[in-house]
Coordinates of C-alpha atoms in Angstrom, one line a residue:
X220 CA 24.9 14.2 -8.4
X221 CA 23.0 17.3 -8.3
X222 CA 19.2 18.3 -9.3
X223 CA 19.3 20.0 -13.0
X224 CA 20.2 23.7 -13.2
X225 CA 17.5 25.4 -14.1
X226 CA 18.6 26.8 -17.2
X227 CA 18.3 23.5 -18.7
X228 CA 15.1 23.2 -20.6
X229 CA 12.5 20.4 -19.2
X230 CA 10.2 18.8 -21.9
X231 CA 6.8 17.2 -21.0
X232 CA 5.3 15.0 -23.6
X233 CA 1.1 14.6 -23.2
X234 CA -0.9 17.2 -22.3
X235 CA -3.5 15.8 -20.4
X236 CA -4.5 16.3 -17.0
X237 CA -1.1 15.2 -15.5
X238 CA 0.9 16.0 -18.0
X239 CA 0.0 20.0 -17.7
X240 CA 0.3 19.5 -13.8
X241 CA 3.9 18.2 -14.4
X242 CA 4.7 20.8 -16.4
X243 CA 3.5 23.5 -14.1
X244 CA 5.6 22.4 -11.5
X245 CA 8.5 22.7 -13.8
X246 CA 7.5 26.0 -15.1
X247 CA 7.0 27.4 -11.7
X248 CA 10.3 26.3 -10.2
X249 CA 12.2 28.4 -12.5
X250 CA 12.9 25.9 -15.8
X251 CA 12.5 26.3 -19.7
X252 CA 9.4 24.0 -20.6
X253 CA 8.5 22.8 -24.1
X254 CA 5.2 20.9 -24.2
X255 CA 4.3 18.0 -27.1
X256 CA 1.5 15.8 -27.6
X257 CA 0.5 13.8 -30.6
X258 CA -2.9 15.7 -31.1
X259 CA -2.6 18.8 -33.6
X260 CA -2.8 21.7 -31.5
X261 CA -3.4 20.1 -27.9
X262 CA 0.2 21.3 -26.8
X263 CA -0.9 25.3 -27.7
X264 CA -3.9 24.7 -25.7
X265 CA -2.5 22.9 -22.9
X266 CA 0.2 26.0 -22.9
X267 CA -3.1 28.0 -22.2
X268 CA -4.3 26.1 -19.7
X269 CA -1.5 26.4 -17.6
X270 CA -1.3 30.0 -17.7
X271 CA -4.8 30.1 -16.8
X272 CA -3.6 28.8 -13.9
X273 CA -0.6 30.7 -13.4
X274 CA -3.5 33.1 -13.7
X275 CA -5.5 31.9 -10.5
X276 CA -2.0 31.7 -8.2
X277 CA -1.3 35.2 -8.8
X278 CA -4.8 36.0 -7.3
X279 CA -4.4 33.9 -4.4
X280 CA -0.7 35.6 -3.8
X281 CA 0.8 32.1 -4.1
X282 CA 2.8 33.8 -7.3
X283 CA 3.6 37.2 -8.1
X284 CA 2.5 39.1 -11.1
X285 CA 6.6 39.4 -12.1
X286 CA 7.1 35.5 -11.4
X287 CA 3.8 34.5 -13.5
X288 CA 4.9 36.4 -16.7
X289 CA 8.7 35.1 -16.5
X290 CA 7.1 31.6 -16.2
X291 CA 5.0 31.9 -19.5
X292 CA 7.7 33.6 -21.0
X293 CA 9.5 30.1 -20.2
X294 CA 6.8 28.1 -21.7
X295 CA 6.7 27.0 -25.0
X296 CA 4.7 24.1 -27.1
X297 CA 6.8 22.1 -29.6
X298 CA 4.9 21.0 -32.9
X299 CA 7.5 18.1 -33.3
X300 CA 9.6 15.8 -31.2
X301 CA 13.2 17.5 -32.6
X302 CA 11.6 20.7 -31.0
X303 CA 13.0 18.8 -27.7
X304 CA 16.5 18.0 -28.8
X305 CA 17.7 20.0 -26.4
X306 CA 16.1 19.4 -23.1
X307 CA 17.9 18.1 -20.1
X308 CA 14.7 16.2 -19.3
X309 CA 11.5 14.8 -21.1
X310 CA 8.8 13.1 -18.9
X311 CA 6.3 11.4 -20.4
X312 CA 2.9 11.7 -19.6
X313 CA 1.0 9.5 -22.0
X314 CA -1.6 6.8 -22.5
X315 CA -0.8 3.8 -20.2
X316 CA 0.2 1.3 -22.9
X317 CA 3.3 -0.4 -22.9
X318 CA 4.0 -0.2 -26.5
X319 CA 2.9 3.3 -27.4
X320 CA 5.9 4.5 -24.2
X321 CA 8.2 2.2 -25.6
X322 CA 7.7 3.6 -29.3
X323 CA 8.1 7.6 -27.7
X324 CA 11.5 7.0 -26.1
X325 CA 12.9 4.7 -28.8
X326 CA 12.0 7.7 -31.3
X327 CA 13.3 10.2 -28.3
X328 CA 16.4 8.5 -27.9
X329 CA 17.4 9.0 -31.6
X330 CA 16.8 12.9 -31.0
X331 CA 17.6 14.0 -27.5
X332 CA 21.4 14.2 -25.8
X333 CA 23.5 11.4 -24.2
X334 CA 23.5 12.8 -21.0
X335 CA 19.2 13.9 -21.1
X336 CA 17.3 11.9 -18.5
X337 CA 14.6 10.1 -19.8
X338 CA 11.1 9.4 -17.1
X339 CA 7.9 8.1 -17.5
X340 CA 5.2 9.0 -14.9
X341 CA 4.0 5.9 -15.3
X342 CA 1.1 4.2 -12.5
X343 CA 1.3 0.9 -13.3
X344 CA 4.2 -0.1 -16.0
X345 CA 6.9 -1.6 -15.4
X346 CA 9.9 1.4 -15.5
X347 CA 12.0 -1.7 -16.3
X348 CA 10.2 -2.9 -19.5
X349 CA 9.3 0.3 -20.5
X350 CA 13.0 1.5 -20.6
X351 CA 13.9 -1.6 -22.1
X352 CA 14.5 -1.3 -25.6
X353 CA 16.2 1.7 -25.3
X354 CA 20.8 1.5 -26.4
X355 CA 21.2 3.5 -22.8
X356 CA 18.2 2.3 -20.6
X357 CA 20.7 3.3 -17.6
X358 CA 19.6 7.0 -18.2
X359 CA 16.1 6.3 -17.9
X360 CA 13.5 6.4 -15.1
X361 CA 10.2 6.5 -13.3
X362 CA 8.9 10.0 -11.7
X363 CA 5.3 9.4 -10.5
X364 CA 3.5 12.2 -9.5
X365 CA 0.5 12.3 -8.2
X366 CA -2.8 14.2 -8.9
X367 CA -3.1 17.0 -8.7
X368 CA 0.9 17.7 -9.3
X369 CA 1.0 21.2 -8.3
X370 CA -0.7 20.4 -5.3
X371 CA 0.7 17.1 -3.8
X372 CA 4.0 16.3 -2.4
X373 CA 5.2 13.3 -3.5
X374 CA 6.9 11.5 -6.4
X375 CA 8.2 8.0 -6.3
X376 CA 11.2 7.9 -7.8
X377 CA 11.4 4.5 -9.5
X378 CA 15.2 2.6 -10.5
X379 CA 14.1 0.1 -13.1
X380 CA 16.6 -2.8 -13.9
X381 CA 19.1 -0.7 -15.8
X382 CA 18.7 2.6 -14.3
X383 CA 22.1 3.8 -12.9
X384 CA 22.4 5.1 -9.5
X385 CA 23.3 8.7 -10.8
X386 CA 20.3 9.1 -13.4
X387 CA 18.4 7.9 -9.9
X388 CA 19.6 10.7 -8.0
X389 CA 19.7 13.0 -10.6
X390 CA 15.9 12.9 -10.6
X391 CA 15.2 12.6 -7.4
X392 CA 17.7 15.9 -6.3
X393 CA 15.6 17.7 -9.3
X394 CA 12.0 16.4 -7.5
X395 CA 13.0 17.7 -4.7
X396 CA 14.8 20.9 -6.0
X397 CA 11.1 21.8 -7.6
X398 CA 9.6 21.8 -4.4
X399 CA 8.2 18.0 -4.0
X400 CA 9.0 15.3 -1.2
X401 CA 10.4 12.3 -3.2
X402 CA 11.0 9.0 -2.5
X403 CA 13.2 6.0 -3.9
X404 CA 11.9 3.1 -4.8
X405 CA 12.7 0.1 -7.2
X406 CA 11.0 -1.3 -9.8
X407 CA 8.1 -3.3 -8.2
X408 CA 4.0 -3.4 -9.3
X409 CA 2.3 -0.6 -8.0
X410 CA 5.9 0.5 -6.7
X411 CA 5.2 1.9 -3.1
X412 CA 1.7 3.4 -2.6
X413 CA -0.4 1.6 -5.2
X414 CA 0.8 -1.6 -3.8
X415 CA 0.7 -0.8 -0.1
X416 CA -2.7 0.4 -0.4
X417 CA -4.3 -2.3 -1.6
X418 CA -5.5 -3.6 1.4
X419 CA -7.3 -0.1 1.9
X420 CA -9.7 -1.0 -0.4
X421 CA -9.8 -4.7 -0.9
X422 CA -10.7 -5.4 2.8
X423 CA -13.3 -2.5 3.0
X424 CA -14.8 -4.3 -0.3
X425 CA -14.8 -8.2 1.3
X426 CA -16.4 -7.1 4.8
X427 CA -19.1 -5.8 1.6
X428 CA -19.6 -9.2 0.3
X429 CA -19.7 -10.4 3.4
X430 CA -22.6 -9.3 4.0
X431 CA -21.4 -8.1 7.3
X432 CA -21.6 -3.7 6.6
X433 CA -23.3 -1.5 3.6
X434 CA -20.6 1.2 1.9
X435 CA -21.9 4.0 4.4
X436 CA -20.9 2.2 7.4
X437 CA -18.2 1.1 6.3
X438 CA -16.3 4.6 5.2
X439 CA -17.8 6.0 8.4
X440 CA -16.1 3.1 10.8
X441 CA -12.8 4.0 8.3
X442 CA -13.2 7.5 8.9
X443 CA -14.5 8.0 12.5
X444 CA -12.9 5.2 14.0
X445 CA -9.7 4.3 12.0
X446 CA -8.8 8.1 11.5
X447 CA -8.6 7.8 7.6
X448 CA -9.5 11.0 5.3
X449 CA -11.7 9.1 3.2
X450 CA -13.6 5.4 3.2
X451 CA -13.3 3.0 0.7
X452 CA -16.2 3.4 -1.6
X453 CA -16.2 7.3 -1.4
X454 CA -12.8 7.2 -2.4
X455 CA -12.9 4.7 -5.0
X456 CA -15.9 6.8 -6.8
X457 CA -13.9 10.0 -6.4
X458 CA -10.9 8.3 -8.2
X459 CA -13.2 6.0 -10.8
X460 CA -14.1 2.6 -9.9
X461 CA -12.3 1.7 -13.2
X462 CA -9.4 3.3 -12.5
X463 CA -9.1 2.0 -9.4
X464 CA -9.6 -1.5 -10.6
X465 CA -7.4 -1.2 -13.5
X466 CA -4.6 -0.5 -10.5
X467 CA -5.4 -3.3 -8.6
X468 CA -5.8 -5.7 -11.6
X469 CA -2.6 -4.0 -13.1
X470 CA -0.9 -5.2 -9.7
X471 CA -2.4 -8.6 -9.3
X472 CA -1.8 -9.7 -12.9
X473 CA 1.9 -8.3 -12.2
X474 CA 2.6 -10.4 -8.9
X475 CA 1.2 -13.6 -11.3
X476 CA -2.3 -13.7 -9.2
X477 CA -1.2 -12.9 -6.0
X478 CA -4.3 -13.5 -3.8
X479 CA -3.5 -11.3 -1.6
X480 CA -4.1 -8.3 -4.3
X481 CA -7.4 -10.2 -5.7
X482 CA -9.7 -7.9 -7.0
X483 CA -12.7 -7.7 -5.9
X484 CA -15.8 -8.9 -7.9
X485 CA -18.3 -6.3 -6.7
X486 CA -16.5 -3.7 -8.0
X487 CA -15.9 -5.6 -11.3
X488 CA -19.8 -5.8 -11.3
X489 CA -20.0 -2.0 -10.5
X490 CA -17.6 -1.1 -13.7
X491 CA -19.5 -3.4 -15.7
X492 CA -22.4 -1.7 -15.0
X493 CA -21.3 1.9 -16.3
X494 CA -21.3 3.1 -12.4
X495 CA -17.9 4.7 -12.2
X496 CA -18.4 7.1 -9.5
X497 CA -18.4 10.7 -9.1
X498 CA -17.8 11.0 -12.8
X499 CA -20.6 9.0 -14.5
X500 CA -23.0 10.6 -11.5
X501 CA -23.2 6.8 -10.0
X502 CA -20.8 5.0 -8.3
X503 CA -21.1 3.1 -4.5
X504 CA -23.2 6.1 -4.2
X505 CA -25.6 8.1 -5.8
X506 CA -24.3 12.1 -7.2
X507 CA -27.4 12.6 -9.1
X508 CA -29.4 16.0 -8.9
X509 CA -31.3 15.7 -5.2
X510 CA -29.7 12.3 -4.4
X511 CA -29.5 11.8 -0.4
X512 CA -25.9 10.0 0.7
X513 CA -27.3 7.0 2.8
X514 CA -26.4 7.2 6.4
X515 CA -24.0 4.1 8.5
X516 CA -25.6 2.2 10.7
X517 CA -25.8 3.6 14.3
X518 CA -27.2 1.3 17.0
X519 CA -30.0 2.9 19.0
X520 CA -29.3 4.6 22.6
X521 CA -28.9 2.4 25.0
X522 CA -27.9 1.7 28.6
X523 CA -24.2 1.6 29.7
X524 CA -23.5 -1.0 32.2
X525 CA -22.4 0.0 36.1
X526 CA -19.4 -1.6 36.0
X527 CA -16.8 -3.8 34.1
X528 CA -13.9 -5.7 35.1
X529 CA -10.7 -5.2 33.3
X530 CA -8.6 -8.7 32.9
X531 CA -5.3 -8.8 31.1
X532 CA -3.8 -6.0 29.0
X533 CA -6.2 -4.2 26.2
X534 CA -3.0 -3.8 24.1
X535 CA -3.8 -1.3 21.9
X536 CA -7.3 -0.5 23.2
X537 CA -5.3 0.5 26.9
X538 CA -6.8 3.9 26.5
X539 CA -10.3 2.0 26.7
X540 CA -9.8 1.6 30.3
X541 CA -9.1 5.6 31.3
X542 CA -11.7 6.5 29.3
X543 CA -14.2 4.1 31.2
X544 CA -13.2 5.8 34.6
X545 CA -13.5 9.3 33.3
X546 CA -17.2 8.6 32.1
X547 CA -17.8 7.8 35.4
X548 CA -18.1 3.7 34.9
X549 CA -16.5 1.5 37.8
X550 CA -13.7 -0.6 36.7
X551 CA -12.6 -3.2 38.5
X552 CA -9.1 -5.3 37.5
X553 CA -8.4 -8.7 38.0
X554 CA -5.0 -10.2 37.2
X555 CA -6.6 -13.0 35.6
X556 CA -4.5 -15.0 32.9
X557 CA -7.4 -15.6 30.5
X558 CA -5.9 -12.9 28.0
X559 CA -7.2 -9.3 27.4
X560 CA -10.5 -8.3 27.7
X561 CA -13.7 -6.3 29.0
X562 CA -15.9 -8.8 31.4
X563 CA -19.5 -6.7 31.1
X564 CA -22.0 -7.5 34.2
X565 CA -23.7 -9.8 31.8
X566 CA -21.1 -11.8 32.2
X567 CA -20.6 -11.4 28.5
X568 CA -17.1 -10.7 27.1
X569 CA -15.8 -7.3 25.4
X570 CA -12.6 -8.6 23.1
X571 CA -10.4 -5.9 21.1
X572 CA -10.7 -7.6 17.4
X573 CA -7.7 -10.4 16.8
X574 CA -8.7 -12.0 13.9
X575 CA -11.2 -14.8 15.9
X576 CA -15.1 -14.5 15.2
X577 CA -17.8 -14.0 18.2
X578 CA -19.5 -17.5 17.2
X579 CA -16.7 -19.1 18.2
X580 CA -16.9 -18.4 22.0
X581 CA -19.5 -18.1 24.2
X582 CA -21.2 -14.2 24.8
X583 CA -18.1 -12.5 22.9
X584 CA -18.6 -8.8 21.3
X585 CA -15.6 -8.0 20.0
X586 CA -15.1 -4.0 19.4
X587 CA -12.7 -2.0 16.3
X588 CA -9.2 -1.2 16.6
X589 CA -9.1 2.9 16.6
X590 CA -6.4 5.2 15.6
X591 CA -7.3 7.0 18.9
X592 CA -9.6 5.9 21.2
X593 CA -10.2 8.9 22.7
X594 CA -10.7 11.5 19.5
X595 CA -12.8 8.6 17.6
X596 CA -15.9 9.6 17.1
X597 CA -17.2 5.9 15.9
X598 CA -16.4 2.1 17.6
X599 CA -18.1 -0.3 15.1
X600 CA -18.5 -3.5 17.3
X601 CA -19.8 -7.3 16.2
X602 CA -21.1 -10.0 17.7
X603 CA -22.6 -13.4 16.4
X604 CA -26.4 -15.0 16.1
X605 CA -25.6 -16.5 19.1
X606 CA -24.7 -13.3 21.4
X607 CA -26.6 -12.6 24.4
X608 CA -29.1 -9.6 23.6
X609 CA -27.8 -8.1 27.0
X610 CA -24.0 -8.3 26.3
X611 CA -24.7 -6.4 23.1
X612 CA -26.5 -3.8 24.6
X613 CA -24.0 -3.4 27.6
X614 CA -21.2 -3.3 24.8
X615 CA -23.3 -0.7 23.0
X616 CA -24.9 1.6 26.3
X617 CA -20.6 1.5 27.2
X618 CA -19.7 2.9 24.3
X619 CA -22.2 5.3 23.9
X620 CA -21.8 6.6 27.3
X621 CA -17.8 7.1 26.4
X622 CA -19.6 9.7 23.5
X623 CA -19.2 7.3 20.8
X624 CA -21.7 6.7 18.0
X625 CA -21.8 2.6 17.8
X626 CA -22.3 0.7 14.6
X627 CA -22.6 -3.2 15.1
X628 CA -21.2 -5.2 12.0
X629 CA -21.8 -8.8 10.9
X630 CA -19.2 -11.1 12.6
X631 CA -15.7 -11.0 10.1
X632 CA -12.8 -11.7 11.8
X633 CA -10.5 -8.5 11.9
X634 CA -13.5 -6.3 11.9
X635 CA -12.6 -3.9 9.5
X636 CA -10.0 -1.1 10.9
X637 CA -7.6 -3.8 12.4
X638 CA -7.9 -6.3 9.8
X639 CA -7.0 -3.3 7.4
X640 CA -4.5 -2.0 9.1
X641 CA -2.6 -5.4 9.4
X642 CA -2.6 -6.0 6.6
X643 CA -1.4 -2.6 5.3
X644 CA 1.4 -3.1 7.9
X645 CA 2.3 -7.2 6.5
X646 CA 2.8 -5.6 2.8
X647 CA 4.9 -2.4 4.1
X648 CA 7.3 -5.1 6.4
X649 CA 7.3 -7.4 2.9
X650 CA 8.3 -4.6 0.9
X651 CA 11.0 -3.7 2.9
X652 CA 12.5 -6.8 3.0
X653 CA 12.8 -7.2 -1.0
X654 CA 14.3 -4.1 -1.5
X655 CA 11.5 -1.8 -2.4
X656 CA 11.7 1.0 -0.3
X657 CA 13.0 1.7 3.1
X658 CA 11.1 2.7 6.2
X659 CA 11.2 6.1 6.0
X660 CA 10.3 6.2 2.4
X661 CA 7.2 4.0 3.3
X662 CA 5.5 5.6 5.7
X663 CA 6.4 9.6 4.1
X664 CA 5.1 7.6 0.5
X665 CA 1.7 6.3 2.7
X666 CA 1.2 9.7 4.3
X667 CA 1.5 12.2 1.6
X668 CA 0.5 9.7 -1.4
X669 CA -2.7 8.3 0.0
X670 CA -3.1 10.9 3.5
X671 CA -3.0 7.9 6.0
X672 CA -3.1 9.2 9.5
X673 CA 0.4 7.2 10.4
X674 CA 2.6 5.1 8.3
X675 CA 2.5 2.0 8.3
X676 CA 5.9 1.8 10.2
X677 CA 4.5 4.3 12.9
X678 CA 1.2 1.8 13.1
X679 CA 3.6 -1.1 13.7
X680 CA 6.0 0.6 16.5
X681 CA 2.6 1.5 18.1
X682 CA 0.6 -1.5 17.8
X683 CA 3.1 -3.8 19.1
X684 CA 6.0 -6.3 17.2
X685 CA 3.7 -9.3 17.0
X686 CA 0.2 -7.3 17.0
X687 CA -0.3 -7.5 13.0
X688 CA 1.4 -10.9 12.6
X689 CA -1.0 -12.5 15.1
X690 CA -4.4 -11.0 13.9
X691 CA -3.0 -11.6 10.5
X692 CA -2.2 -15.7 11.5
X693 CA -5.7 -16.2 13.4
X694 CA -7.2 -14.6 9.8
X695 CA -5.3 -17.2 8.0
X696 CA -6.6 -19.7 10.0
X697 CA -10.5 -19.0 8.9
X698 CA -9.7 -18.3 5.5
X699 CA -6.9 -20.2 4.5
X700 CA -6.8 -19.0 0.7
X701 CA -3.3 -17.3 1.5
X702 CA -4.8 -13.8 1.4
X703 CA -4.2 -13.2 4.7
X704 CA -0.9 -15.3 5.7
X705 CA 1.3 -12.7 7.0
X706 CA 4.3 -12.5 5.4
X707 CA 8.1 -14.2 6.4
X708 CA 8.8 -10.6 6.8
X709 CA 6.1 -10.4 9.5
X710 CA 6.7 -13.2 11.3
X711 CA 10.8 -12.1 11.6
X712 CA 9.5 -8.8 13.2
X713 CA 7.6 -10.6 15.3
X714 CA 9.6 -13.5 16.7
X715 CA 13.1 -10.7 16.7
X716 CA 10.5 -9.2 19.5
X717 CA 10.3 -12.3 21.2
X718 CA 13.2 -13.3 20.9
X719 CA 14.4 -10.3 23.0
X720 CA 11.7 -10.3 25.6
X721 CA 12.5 -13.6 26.1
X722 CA 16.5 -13.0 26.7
X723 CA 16.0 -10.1 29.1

């Protein structure tokens, strides 16, 4: 099955933000485009809006003067539904209510072709339910774009229930024929990136309640250290804390209260309070005329140690070591069998976050997983009430002396890059294994949807097999609510990699 030809006329119905983007990318890959919306006149000035635009690409030479009037030519609003009773497509672009979608394509269905595709760009519906009272629900399907269309890549491709396989890959050949990287995916809450990502924000929000980081640190450890375009909070205020909550609520409610997509209650308290971020002038952080961002927490210079002894592995953290030696620090290595860690001259321990708290042991800082130890710019590190004052400033002064800036956290197990990451990596394995996506699809939907530095797939292979599953199982074990109990997908990857160590 091949992408539309793009004689055949595309119709977008709502003309709001997304719905003009969609259209745009229709218009500009060469297709007929008739634009409806419910509102009296909205479609005419949506129609404007978009050549407006049209407008702006020709003056940034992404469009030439010839191609811009061809593509209004092409455009055309539609005062009524029959206007569309041609089109070879209609996606649907309209309020995020299950019963006002449902009412469009019953009405649509009665007007359009047989052989039209029907698509919702639906967030957080179900394709499957939405699609459901329709006589031929096998035509119909999800396209989610993302925002801005014109501008990002992706479009999950969503199979609901009923879809067929060639109304699938009809849409999916025509996403990609306009320009766009899609991926398939089935019917699942939040589909692939708003149900993967959860963890992005959910953990960055409990380390909050914790009491163990304010919002600044936090996105700066997320940023700095973890290699993430945005943190948390930022994020979350540039989307709308209430359209960010209504995502992950949308999702939890979906998986029938799921803890491990539980939203989180400071943010509930934040939308309850009118602070929605960017958009109300207040979110996490203050936009208002002459507001100052607060700063993270960076711990004050101090002195790196002369030496420290390397015993065991550091795993992920290996790069630790090189960079040690080339800052001019002696390392000495013992063979020891008392796992993998930094012994300072304190005598105090330097551990690579696994899930375990510092008060557990005796004179234990434990130090962030990085994306790249040696580009990261920030190493948050934690220690207990009960940590020598001299391992923390040997942890610190080594740091520091590797040109990092240091911020010391409150003692959470998992810290806040691994624990995030691990998580990230559990739901990516689970989804996989119930159908939801493949690999591939994951990590190019985690990359280009959400700008991750790696997929979660590309974390996993470079973390280690068992890496995730066994930070995940030591979380469990301090907080056994079932939010972090890695998943029976998880634990397969991980034992398979045993299993095969163990027979060679």
């Amino acid at each position: 099955m091949t992408a539309l030809d793009l004689s055949s006329p595309v119709a977008v119905v709502g003309t709001g933000t997304m719905g003009q983007g969609i259209a745009q990318v229709a218009l500009v890959a060469g297709h007929p485009v008739r634009l409806y919306d419910a509102a009296p006149g909205r479609a005419g000035q949506a129609a404007a809006a978009i050549g407006a635009r049209l407008d702006r690409l020709v003056e940034k030479d992404r469009l030439t003067a010839a191609g811009r009037d061809a593509a209004r030519a092409r455009l055309r609003p539609a005062e009524s539904l029959a206007e569309l009773a041609d089109c070879a497509l209609v996606v649907e672009a309209v309020l995020e209510r299950l019963d006002v979608k449902r009412e469009l394509f019953t009405e649509l269905e009665g007007i359009v072709a047989d052989d039209c595709l029907l698509a919702t760009n639906t967030s957080s519906l179900s394709v499957t339910a939405i699609g459901g009272a329709l006589r031929n629900p096998g035509r119909f399907v999800g396209l989610h774009f993302f925002n801005p269309a014109p501008l990002l890549p992706l479009v999950e491709v969503v199979s609901g229930f009923a879809t067929d396989v060639t109304s699938a890959t009809r849409a999916y050949e025509t996403a990609r024929a306009w320009g766009k990287t899609p991926v398939a995916c089935a019917d699942t809450p939040g589909f692939i990136v708003n149900r993967i990502a959860r963890p992005f924000y959910a953990e960055a929000f409990a380390v909050l309640e914790s009491q163990a980081a304010d919002p600044a640190t936090i996105d700066a450890v997320l940023r700095e250290c973890g290699g993430f375009r945005m943190g948390a909070f930022e994020l979350t205020d540039l989307i709308g804390q209430d359209v960010n909550e209504s995502v992950t609520h949308s999702v939890w409610q979906s998986f029938f209260q799921d803890v491990r997509f539980t939203p989180s209650l400071a943010q509930r308290r934040l939308v309850e309070s009118g602070r929605l971020g960017r958009k109300s002038g207040h979110g996490w952080y203050d936009y208002g005329d002459g507001a100052e961002r607060p700063e993270p927490h960076t711990a004050e210079k101090e002195q790196p140690p002369a030496y420290v002894v390397v015993e065991g592995d550091l795993g992920p953290a290996s790069e630790v070591i090189a960079l040690i030696r080339e800052a001019g620090i002696a390392v000495r290595e013992e063979d020891e069998d008392h796992g993998t860690r930094l012994v300072l001259p304190s005598g105090g321990q330097l551990v690579l976050a696994d899930g375990q708290t510092s008060v557990e042991f005796r004179d234990v800082v434990y130090f962030d997983l990085a994306l790249d130890y040696r580009r990261a710019t920030r190493i948050a590190l934690s220690a207990s009430q009960d940590t020598a004052p001299q391992t923390l400033a040997e942890a610190i002064g080594l740091f520091q002396a590797l040109g990092k800036d240091v911020s010391v956290i409150g003692d959470v197990p998992g810290m806040i890059v691994a624990r995030t990451v691990a998580r990230i990596v559990d739901l990516a394995h689970d989804a996989v294994a119930k159908g939801v996506a493949t690999e591939e699809d994951i990590d190019t939907a985690m990359r280009l949807g959400v700008n991750y530095p790696l997929g979660p797939f590309e974390w996993s292979r470079r973390l280690g097999r068992s890496w995730a599953y066994d930070l995940l199982d030591d979380l469990h074990l301090r907080d056994p609510s079932g939010r972090y109990a890695p998943s029976l997908a998880l634990y397969r990857h991980a034992y398979a990699g045993e299993k095969r160590e163990g027979a060679s």
